[in-house]
XYZ file of C-alpha atoms in Angstrom:
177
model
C 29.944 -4.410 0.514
C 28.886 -1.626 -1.818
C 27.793 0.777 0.903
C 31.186 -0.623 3.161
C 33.297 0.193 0.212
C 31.593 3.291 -1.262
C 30.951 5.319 2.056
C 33.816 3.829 4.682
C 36.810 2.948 1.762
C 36.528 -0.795 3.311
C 38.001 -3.474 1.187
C 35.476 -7.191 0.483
C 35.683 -10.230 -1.207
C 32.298 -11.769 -1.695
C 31.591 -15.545 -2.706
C 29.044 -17.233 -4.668
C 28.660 -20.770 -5.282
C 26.199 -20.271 -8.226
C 27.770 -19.017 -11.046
C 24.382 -16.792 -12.063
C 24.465 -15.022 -8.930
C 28.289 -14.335 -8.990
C 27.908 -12.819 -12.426
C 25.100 -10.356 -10.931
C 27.505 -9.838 -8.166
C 30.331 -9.094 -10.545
C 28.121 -6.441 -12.510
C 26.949 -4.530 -9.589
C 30.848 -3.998 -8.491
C 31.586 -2.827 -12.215
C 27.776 -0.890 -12.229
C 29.613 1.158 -9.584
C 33.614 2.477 -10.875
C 34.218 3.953 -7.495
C 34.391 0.994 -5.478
C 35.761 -1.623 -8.289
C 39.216 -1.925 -6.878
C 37.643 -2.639 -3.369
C 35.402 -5.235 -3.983
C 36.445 -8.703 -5.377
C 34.072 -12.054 -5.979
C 34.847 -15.465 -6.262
C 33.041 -18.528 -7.000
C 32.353 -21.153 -3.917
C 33.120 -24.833 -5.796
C 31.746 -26.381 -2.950
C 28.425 -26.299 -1.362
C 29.803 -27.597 1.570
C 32.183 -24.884 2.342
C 32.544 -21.467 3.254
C 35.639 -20.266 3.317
C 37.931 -23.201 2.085
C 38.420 -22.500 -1.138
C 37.857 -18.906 -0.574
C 40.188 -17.466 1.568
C 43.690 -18.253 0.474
C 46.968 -18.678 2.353
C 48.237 -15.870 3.868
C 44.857 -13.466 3.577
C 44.076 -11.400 6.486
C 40.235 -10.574 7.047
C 38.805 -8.249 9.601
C 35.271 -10.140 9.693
C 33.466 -12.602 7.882
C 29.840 -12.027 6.926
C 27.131 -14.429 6.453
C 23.629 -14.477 4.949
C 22.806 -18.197 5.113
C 19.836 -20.232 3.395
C 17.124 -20.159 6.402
C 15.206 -23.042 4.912
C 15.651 -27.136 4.647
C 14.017 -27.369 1.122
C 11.919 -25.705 -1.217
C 9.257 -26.839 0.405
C 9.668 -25.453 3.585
C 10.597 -21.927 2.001
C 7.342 -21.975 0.188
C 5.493 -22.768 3.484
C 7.397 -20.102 5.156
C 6.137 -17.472 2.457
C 2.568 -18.477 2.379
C 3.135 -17.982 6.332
C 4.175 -14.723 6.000
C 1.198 -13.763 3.012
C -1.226 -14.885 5.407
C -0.328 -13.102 8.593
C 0.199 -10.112 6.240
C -3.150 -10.811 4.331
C -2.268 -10.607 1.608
C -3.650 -13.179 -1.379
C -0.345 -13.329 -3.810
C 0.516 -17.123 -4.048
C 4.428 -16.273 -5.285
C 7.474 -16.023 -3.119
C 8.335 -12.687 -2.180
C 12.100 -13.600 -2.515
C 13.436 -14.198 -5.892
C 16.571 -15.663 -4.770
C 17.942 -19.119 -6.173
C 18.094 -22.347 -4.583
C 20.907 -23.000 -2.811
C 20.150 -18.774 -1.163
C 16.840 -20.060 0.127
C 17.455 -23.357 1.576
C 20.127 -26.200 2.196
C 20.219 -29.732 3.385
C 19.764 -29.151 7.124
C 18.305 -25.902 6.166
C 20.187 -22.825 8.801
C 21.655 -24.893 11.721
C 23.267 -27.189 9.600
C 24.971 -24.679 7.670
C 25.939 -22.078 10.423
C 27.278 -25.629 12.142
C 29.224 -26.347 9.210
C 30.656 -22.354 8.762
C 32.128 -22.701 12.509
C 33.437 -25.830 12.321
C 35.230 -24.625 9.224
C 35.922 -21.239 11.066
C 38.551 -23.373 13.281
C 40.481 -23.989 10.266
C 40.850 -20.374 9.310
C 41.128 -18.462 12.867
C 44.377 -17.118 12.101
C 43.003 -15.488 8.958
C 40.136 -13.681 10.276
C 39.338 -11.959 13.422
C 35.777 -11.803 13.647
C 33.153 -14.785 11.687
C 29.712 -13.830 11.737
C 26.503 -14.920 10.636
C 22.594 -13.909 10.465
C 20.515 -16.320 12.431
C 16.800 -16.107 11.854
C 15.581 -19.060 14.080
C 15.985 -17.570 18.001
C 15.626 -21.669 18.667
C 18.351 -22.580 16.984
C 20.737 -20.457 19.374
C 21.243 -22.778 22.059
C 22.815 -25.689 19.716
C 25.088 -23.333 17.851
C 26.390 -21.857 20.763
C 27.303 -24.810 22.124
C 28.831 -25.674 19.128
C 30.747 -22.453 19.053
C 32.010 -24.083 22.715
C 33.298 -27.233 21.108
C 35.499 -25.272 18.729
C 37.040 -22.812 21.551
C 35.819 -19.969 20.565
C 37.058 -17.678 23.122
C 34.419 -15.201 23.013
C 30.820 -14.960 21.192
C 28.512 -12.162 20.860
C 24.292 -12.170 19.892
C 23.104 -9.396 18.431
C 19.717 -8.976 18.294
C 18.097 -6.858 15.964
C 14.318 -6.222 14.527
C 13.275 -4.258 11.281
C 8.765 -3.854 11.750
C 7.950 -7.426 12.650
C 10.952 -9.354 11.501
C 13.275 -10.373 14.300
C 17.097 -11.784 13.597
C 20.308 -11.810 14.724
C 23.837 -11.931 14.442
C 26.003 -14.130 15.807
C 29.608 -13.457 16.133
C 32.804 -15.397 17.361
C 36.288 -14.889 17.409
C 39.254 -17.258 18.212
C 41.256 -14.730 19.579
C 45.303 -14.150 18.624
């Protein structure tokens, strides 16, 4: 949103459902005068949700973007850095991503959240042309796809993309209208 609103004039509201990070969130938009009127946050109540709650009546948004927790539990996120340490060899035993808890992993871990963000996308197709989401597991594709069937979706889009060795993607869907 910074660079969006700062280079291209575009408009964002971010959410946050931990208060902590939506503070941060709120001082880098002030941190940065020229793009304060462009860039709103609000606080997620729910865990569960995305954009109930979020978006309100009447709100029109271009695209939704989505940086979901990749991991299941602590655990697993833990694992997942040690993982990454040890094909990198290197010996540090902390994780090299000091986000917060519910930014690092949910119940389900990513395919149950990206599930839950377009079954809730139904709900708000009239508000927003484009949802999309990062999806770091290539396995999970094939499930949320044909979720993104269930709901309609009347056209998707995969877009793969690589920075060095780390390989994601974004996956996109619109409802059309």
């Amino acid at each position: 949103p910074l660079i969006g609103a700062s280079e291209y004039g575009w408009s964002f509201v971010g959410a946050e459902m931990d208060a902590v990070a939506l503070r941060w969130a709120k001082k880098l938009v002030v941190a940065n005068p020229s793009v304060a009127g462009l860039i709103e946050c609000r606080l997620q109540k729910s865990a569960m949700k995305c954009f109930q709650g979020i978006i309100q009546p009447g709100e029109r948004f271009d695209l939704t973007m989505c940086n979901p927790p990749f991991h299941a539990s602590a655990a697993e996120a833990t694992a997942g850095t040690q993982r990454k340490l040890r094909n990198l060899g290197g010996k540090k035993e902390v994780l090299n991503f000091g986000g917060r808890a519910g930014e690092l992993w949910c119940e389900g871990g990513e395919l149950a959240f990206i599930r839950r963000m377009i079954e809730e996308s139904v709900a708000f197709a009239q508000n927003c042309g484009w949802f999309t989401t990062l999806v770091s597991k290539s396995e999970h594709l094939p499930r949320l796809e044909k979720a993104l069937r269930l709901v309609k979706a009347v056209e998707v889009k995969i877009i793969d993309m690589a920075q060095g060795q780390k390989k994601s993607r974004i996956l996109a869907w619109r409802f059309g209208g």
